[in-house]
Amino acid sequence: MLQTIKKIGVLTSGGDAPGMNAAIRSVVRTCAFHDIKCYGIYRGYQGMIEGDFVEMDARSVKGIINKGGTILKSARSQGFRTKEGRQMAYDRLKKAGIDALVVIGGDGSFTGAMIFNKEFEFPVMGIPGTIDNDIFGTTHTLGYDTALNTVVDVIDKIRDTASSHNRLFFVEVMGRDVGHIALNVGIAGGAEEILIPEEDLGLDRLVESLRRSKKSGKSSSIVVVAEGDKIGKSVFELKDYVDQNMEDYDVRVSVLGHMQRGGPPSCFDRVFASRMGVKAVESLITGKSNYMVGMKNDLIELTPFDQAVKGKSKINKELLRVSDIMSI
Ligand code: F6P
């Protein structure tokens, strides 16, 4: 392999996601395998500005493949949005002799990496880490599979209590801009309705659909709502509307929140993270830069950063139809 790169820095940025530690481990160990020094950068771009680096070797990442969160911590840096901040970060990297960067994060983190690459011609590679699965150019993002399994487990539990009390539950799941989590856990958890930002069902049609469910003999119902859904101002407004229009329903709301981002990564996410870390480091070694590593048809492939950032991640519309049929 062509090798001009001697020191690689790795950081996690934006919202954390299960599997980030497995990705850090993979980057560190792939560096060790190729005799390249590796530096962990704490607190994302903020740590880069402050020079908060630690040298890591293969043993520094022992026992973390199964841990949620990120040992390098994460942050959303305001400083890195400014030219002065990025200059300080560049100076810190140069001083430490770091020649290339692996950024594990979401599209905001990739935009930062892209600008940094353009301004300083600094080699960068991205690993998509977010539970939302909202990045173009990859069928999965790191942490998404784990979050799906976490949420399905919770919905199963909510179903137990919903059916014991003949209640209707609105379960709000994460997904600021996209409905991937809601759509998949809705089908897997047997939800009667799934509300996502991409489709505007409307309050009247929601009530109509719940009436139909009740008439068909269902005593309890679960409606999964993506946090970015636009029907109501909030999931509580949906509850109030249904309360007012369906007096025979006892309605409850469960907002799952940040528990969805925690916990041990699934087998899929651990393997995915390991594969992406290898690809990220080996791509940098062969002189590639400004790409995101991702998965397409079970192959680990590269997508140029500008495409990953500008492109829109789309839901699979077939799932909407499957959900409609399953909830008859
Ligand atoms: O990780 C993505 C995400 O979970 C979004 O779905 C959510 O809106 C957001 O992060 C919340 O993150 P934070 O509370 O860290 O700003």
Short mmCIF file of C-alpha atoms and ligand atoms in Angstrom, two decimals:
data_model
loop_
_atom_site.label_atom_id
_atom_site.label_comp_id
_atom_site.label_asym_id
_atom_site.label_seq_id
_atom_site.Cartn_x
_atom_site.Cartn_y
_atom_site.Cartn_z
CA MET A 1 0.00 0.00 0.00
CA LEU A 2 1.09 3.54 -0.80
CA GLN A 3 1.85 5.12 2.57
CA THR A 4 2.65 8.74 3.12
CA ILE A 5 0.36 9.00 6.12
CA LYS A 6 2.10 8.43 9.44
CA LYS A 7 -0.40 9.65 12.05
CA ILE A 8 -4.19 9.49 11.92
CA GLY A 9 -6.54 11.28 14.29
CA VAL A 10 -9.99 9.90 15.08
CA LEU A 11 -12.92 11.73 16.65
CA THR A 12 -16.63 11.30 17.34
CA SER A 13 -18.90 14.27 16.74
CA GLY A 14 -22.61 15.19 16.98
CA GLY A 15 -25.17 12.93 18.69
CA ASP A 16 -23.62 9.71 19.97
CA ALA A 17 -24.70 6.33 18.63
CA PRO A 18 -24.14 2.72 19.71
CA GLY A 19 -21.22 1.29 17.73
CA MET A 20 -19.09 4.44 17.87
CA ASN A 21 -16.70 2.69 20.27
CA ALA A 22 -16.49 -0.31 17.95
CA ALA A 23 -15.61 2.09 15.12
CA ILE A 24 -12.91 3.82 17.21
CA ARG A 25 -11.49 0.39 18.06
CA SER A 26 -11.42 -0.56 14.40
CA VAL A 27 -9.69 2.67 13.33
CA VAL A 28 -7.08 2.32 16.10
CA ARG A 29 -6.37 -1.34 15.37
CA THR A 30 -6.23 -0.88 11.60
CA CYS A 31 -3.66 1.88 12.17
CA ALA A 32 -1.67 -0.48 14.43
CA PHE A 33 -1.88 -3.21 11.78
CA HIS A 34 -0.35 -0.84 9.19
CA ASP A 35 2.23 0.66 11.60
CA ILE A 36 0.58 4.06 11.65
CA LYS A 37 0.29 6.05 14.86
CA CYS A 38 -3.24 6.83 15.96
CA TYR A 39 -4.49 9.72 18.10
CA GLY A 40 -7.87 9.90 19.76
CA ILE A 41 -9.30 13.44 19.73
CA TYR A 42 -11.63 14.12 22.65
CA ARG A 43 -14.98 15.98 22.33
CA GLY A 44 -15.07 16.12 18.54
CA TYR A 45 -14.01 19.30 16.78
CA GLN A 46 -13.91 21.18 20.08
CA GLY A 47 -11.11 18.90 21.29
CA MET A 48 -9.36 19.43 17.97
CA ILE A 49 -9.39 23.20 18.54
CA GLU A 50 -8.09 22.72 22.08
CA GLY A 51 -5.49 20.06 21.19
CA ASP A 52 -7.13 17.51 23.49
CA PHE A 53 -5.42 14.45 21.96
CA VAL A 54 -4.32 11.08 23.31
CA GLU A 55 -2.08 8.55 21.58
CA MET A 56 -3.84 5.20 21.25
CA ASP A 57 -2.54 1.74 20.50
CA ALA A 58 -4.22 -1.59 19.93
CA ARG A 59 -4.55 -2.20 23.69
CA SER A 60 -6.07 1.23 24.44
CA VAL A 61 -9.30 0.05 22.82
CA LYS A 62 -9.67 -3.26 24.62
CA GLY A 63 -13.07 -4.09 26.09
CA ILE A 64 -15.00 -1.36 24.26
CA ILE A 65 -16.58 -3.15 21.28
CA ASN A 66 -19.64 -3.95 23.41
CA LYS A 67 -20.01 -0.52 25.03
CA GLY A 68 -22.54 2.14 24.03
CA GLY A 69 -21.65 5.84 23.93
CA THR A 70 -18.19 6.98 22.91
CA ILE A 71 -15.00 6.81 24.98
CA LEU A 72 -13.74 9.87 23.06
CA LYS A 73 -16.86 11.86 24.10
CA SER A 74 -18.82 13.93 21.64
CA ALA A 75 -19.70 17.58 21.23
CA ARG A 76 -21.23 20.05 18.82
CA SER A 77 -18.56 22.73 18.42
CA GLN A 78 -19.56 26.32 17.67
CA GLY A 79 -15.87 27.26 17.39
CA PHE A 80 -15.31 24.93 14.44
CA ARG A 81 -18.01 26.81 12.50
CA THR A 82 -15.64 29.80 12.35
CA LYS A 83 -12.55 30.18 10.16
CA GLU A 84 -10.46 31.10 13.25
CA GLY A 85 -11.60 27.93 15.03
CA ARG A 86 -10.71 25.75 12.07
CA GLN A 87 -7.30 27.46 11.77
CA MET A 88 -6.62 26.71 15.46
CA ALA A 89 -7.66 23.09 14.91
CA TYR A 90 -5.35 22.82 11.89
CA ASP A 91 -2.43 24.28 13.84
CA ARG A 92 -3.02 21.77 16.65
CA LEU A 93 -3.06 18.83 14.23
CA LYS A 94 0.11 20.02 12.49
CA LYS A 95 1.89 20.50 15.82
CA ALA A 96 1.01 16.94 16.82
CA GLY A 97 2.12 15.66 13.40
CA ILE A 98 -1.33 14.28 12.56
CA ASP A 99 -1.66 13.90 8.77
CA ALA A 100 -5.21 12.65 8.33
CA LEU A 101 -8.54 12.45 10.11
CA VAL A 102 -11.37 9.95 10.55
CA VAL A 103 -14.60 11.67 11.59
CA ILE A 104 -17.33 9.47 13.07
CA GLY A 105 -20.61 11.41 13.08
CA GLY A 106 -23.60 12.66 11.13
CA ASP A 107 -24.02 14.98 8.16
CA GLY A 108 -23.30 18.13 10.20
CA SER A 109 -19.93 16.62 11.19
CA PHE A 110 -19.26 15.71 7.55
CA THR A 111 -20.00 19.26 6.41
CA GLY A 112 -17.37 20.45 8.91
CA ALA A 113 -14.89 17.86 7.63
CA MET A 114 -15.54 18.86 4.03
CA ILE A 115 -14.94 22.56 4.71
CA PHE A 116 -11.79 21.69 6.68
CA ASN A 117 -10.52 19.56 3.79
CA LYS A 118 -11.17 22.34 1.31
CA GLU A 119 -9.50 25.05 3.37
CA PHE A 120 -6.37 23.14 4.36
CA GLU A 121 -6.26 20.24 1.87
CA PHE A 122 -6.29 18.02 4.93
CA PRO A 123 -7.11 14.32 4.22
CA VAL A 124 -10.44 13.35 5.84
CA MET A 125 -12.66 10.28 5.81
CA GLY A 126 -16.10 9.94 7.41
CA ILE A 127 -17.90 7.09 9.15
CA PRO A 128 -21.67 7.68 9.42
CA GLY A 129 -22.69 7.40 13.08
CA THR A 130 -26.26 8.34 14.01
CA ILE A 131 -29.27 6.33 15.07
CA ASP A 132 -31.49 8.29 12.66
CA ASN A 133 -30.19 6.59 9.48
CA ASP A 134 -30.64 9.93 7.74
CA ILE A 135 -27.50 9.99 5.59
CA PHE A 136 -27.48 9.62 1.83
CA GLY A 137 -25.12 7.06 0.26
CA THR A 138 -25.45 4.26 2.80
CA THR A 139 -28.31 1.90 3.54
CA HIS A 140 -27.38 1.96 7.23
CA THR A 141 -25.76 4.36 9.65
CA LEU A 142 -23.93 3.15 12.72
CA GLY A 143 -26.26 2.74 15.71
CA TYR A 144 -29.44 2.54 13.69
CA ASP A 145 -29.81 -1.24 13.95
CA THR A 146 -29.18 -1.15 17.71
CA ALA A 147 -31.72 1.65 18.18
CA LEU A 148 -34.33 -0.32 16.22
CA ASN A 149 -33.85 -3.32 18.49
CA THR A 150 -33.94 -1.17 21.63
CA VAL A 151 -37.18 0.51 20.57
CA VAL A 152 -38.91 -2.72 19.49
CA ASP A 153 -38.11 -4.18 22.89
CA VAL A 154 -39.75 -1.19 24.57
CA ILE A 155 -42.81 -1.28 22.28
CA ASP A 156 -43.33 -4.94 23.19
CA LYS A 157 -43.40 -3.89 26.83
CA ILE A 158 -45.77 -1.00 26.19
CA ARG A 159 -48.02 -3.39 24.28
CA ASP A 160 -48.33 -5.57 27.42
CA THR A 161 -49.64 -2.71 29.52
CA ALA A 162 -51.70 -1.21 26.67
CA SER A 163 -53.59 -4.46 26.17
CA SER A 164 -54.06 -5.03 29.93
CA HIS A 165 -55.86 -1.67 30.20
CA ASN A 166 -57.41 -1.49 26.70
CA ARG A 167 -55.48 1.71 26.07
CA LEU A 168 -54.22 3.65 23.10
CA PHE A 169 -50.55 4.62 23.33
CA PHE A 170 -48.74 7.24 21.31
CA VAL A 171 -45.08 6.23 21.37
CA GLU A 172 -42.70 8.96 20.22
CA VAL A 173 -39.40 7.76 18.79
CA MET A 174 -36.37 9.70 17.54
CA GLY A 175 -36.05 10.89 13.96
CA ARG A 176 -35.81 14.64 13.63
CA ASP A 177 -36.08 14.75 9.85
CA VAL A 178 -36.78 11.19 8.72
CA GLY A 179 -39.08 8.35 9.67
CA HIS A 180 -36.76 5.35 9.30
CA ILE A 181 -36.89 4.36 12.97
CA ALA A 182 -40.65 4.92 13.29
CA LEU A 183 -41.48 3.02 10.13
CA ASN A 184 -39.44 -0.04 10.96
CA VAL A 185 -40.26 -0.32 14.65
CA GLY A 186 -43.90 0.37 13.84
CA ILE A 187 -44.06 -2.67 11.60
CA ALA A 188 -41.95 -4.81 13.94
CA GLY A 189 -43.99 -3.77 16.98
CA GLY A 190 -47.37 -4.24 15.25
CA ALA A 191 -48.40 -0.57 15.44
CA GLU A 192 -51.85 0.40 14.20
CA GLU A 193 -50.54 3.65 12.72
CA ILE A 194 -47.09 5.10 12.02
CA LEU A 195 -46.68 8.87 11.75
CA ILE A 196 -43.55 10.10 9.98
CA PRO A 197 -42.33 13.46 8.64
CA GLU A 198 -42.42 12.21 5.03
CA GLU A 199 -46.20 11.54 5.04
CA ASP A 200 -48.88 13.86 6.35
CA LEU A 201 -51.74 11.60 7.46
CA GLY A 202 -53.79 14.44 8.98
CA LEU A 203 -55.63 14.37 12.30
CA ASP A 204 -59.02 13.40 10.86
CA ARG A 205 -57.64 10.43 8.99
CA LEU A 206 -55.80 9.35 12.11
CA VAL A 207 -59.02 9.35 14.13
CA GLU A 208 -60.84 7.59 11.31
CA SER A 209 -58.18 4.89 11.20
CA LEU A 210 -58.31 4.40 14.98
CA ARG A 211 -62.10 4.10 14.84
CA ARG A 212 -61.74 1.43 12.15
CA SER A 213 -59.25 -0.49 14.32
CA LYS A 214 -61.59 -0.38 17.27
CA LYS A 215 -64.53 -1.51 15.15
CA SER A 216 -62.50 -4.42 13.81
CA GLY A 217 -62.21 -5.77 17.35
CA LYS A 218 -58.92 -4.34 18.60
CA SER A 219 -59.06 -3.38 22.25
CA SER A 220 -55.71 -1.59 22.44
CA SER A 221 -53.66 0.33 19.92
CA ILE A 222 -50.15 1.64 19.46
CA VAL A 223 -49.38 4.61 17.27
CA VAL A 224 -45.67 5.17 16.64
CA VAL A 225 -44.80 8.82 16.03
CA ALA A 226 -41.44 10.04 14.71
CA GLU A 227 -40.38 13.17 16.63
CA GLY A 228 -40.20 15.10 13.34
CA ASP A 229 -43.77 14.23 12.33
CA LYS A 230 -45.75 17.30 11.38
CA ILE A 231 -49.39 16.37 12.09
CA GLY A 232 -49.56 17.92 15.53
CA LYS A 233 -47.27 20.40 17.26
CA SER A 234 -46.32 17.61 19.62
CA VAL A 235 -47.33 14.09 20.50
CA PHE A 236 -49.29 15.56 23.44
CA GLU A 237 -51.40 17.58 21.03
CA LEU A 238 -52.23 14.34 19.22
CA LYS A 239 -53.31 12.83 22.53
CA ASP A 240 -55.56 15.83 23.28
CA TYR A 241 -57.15 15.65 19.84
CA VAL A 242 -57.89 11.94 20.14
CA ASP A 243 -59.11 12.42 23.73
CA GLN A 244 -61.60 15.00 22.49
CA ASN A 245 -62.75 13.05 19.46
CA MET A 246 -62.75 9.49 20.76
CA GLU A 247 -64.09 9.52 24.29
CA ASP A 248 -64.19 5.73 24.43
CA TYR A 249 -60.37 5.57 24.26
CA ASP A 250 -58.09 5.87 27.27
CA VAL A 251 -55.00 7.52 25.79
CA ARG A 252 -51.43 7.60 27.09
CA VAL A 253 -48.19 9.03 25.71
CA SER A 254 -44.72 7.58 25.99
CA VAL A 255 -41.79 9.66 24.75
CA LEU A 256 -38.80 7.33 24.55
CA GLY A 257 -36.11 10.02 24.24
CA HIS A 258 -32.41 9.50 24.66
CA MET A 259 -32.58 5.93 25.95
CA GLN A 260 -32.73 5.11 22.23
CA ARG A 261 -29.14 6.29 21.82
CA GLY A 262 -27.67 4.13 24.58
CA GLY A 263 -26.93 0.48 25.26
CA PRO A 264 -24.59 -2.15 23.85
CA PRO A 265 -24.39 -2.16 20.05
CA SER A 266 -26.06 -5.02 18.18
CA CYS A 267 -24.01 -7.69 16.43
CA PHE A 268 -24.77 -5.96 13.12
CA ASP A 269 -23.46 -2.59 14.35
CA ARG A 270 -20.28 -4.13 15.82
CA VAL A 271 -19.43 -5.86 12.55
CA PHE A 272 -20.46 -2.84 10.47
CA ALA A 273 -18.28 -0.54 12.61
CA SER A 274 -15.31 -2.91 12.31
CA ARG A 275 -15.65 -3.07 8.52
CA MET A 276 -16.01 0.70 8.14
CA GLY A 277 -13.00 1.47 10.36
CA VAL A 278 -10.79 -0.78 8.23
CA LYS A 279 -12.07 0.80 5.02
CA ALA A 280 -11.64 4.37 6.33
CA VAL A 281 -8.00 3.89 7.37
CA GLU A 282 -7.00 1.86 4.31
CA SER A 283 -8.64 4.41 2.01
CA LEU A 284 -6.61 7.20 3.61
CA ILE A 285 -3.43 5.15 3.25
CA THR A 286 -4.08 4.70 -0.47
CA GLY A 287 -4.40 8.47 -0.87
CA LYS A 288 -8.17 8.84 -0.89
CA SER A 289 -9.80 11.74 0.92
CA ASN A 290 -13.10 13.56 1.32
CA TYR A 291 -15.30 10.45 1.29
CA MET A 292 -17.83 8.85 3.58
CA VAL A 293 -17.59 5.11 4.13
CA GLY A 294 -20.96 3.34 4.00
CA MET A 295 -22.84 0.22 3.02
CA LYS A 296 -24.54 -0.61 -0.27
CA ASN A 297 -25.79 -4.13 -1.03
CA ASP A 298 -23.79 -5.44 1.92
CA LEU A 299 -20.57 -4.03 0.44
CA ILE A 300 -18.54 -1.34 2.18
CA GLU A 301 -18.21 1.50 -0.31
CA LEU A 302 -17.18 5.16 -0.51
CA THR A 303 -19.45 8.11 -1.31
CA PRO A 304 -17.95 11.59 -1.91
CA PHE A 305 -18.69 13.84 1.06
CA ASP A 306 -20.53 16.44 -1.01
CA GLN A 307 -22.97 13.79 -2.27
CA ALA A 308 -23.46 12.36 1.23
CA VAL A 309 -24.16 15.83 2.61
CA LYS A 310 -26.36 17.15 -0.21
CA GLY A 311 -28.27 13.94 -0.97
CA LYS A 312 -31.48 13.11 0.83
CA SER A 313 -31.97 9.82 2.63
CA LYS A 314 -35.34 8.39 1.56
CA ILE A 315 -37.71 6.05 3.36
CA ASN A 316 -38.72 2.83 1.69
CA LYS A 317 -42.32 3.52 0.61
CA GLU A 318 -43.03 -0.20 0.33
CA LEU A 319 -42.90 -0.29 4.14
CA LEU A 320 -45.85 2.11 4.35
CA ARG A 321 -47.98 -0.29 2.32
CA VAL A 322 -46.79 -3.28 4.34
CA SER A 323 -47.75 -1.45 7.51
CA ASP A 324 -51.22 -0.61 6.13
CA ILE A 325 -51.84 -4.26 5.24
CA MET A 326 -50.50 -5.60 8.54
CA SER A 327 -52.61 -3.26 10.64
CA ILE A 328 -55.93 -4.26 9.05
O1 F6P B 1 -28.92 11.32 17.20
C1 F6P B 1 -29.91 11.93 16.42
C2 F6P B 1 -30.93 12.50 17.31
O2 F6P B 1 -31.20 11.45 18.16
C3 F6P B 1 -32.23 13.05 16.77
O3 F6P B 1 -33.21 12.12 16.41
C4 F6P B 1 -32.67 13.96 17.88
O4 F6P B 1 -33.54 14.97 17.46
C5 F6P B 1 -31.40 14.53 18.34
O5 F6P B 1 -30.40 13.56 18.06
C6 F6P B 1 -31.35 14.96 19.77
O6 F6P B 1 -30.03 15.13 20.16
P1 F6P B 1 -29.49 16.07 21.31
O7 F6P B 1 -30.43 16.02 22.45
O8 F6P B 1 -28.15 15.49 21.62
O9 F6P B 1 -29.40 17.43 20.72
#
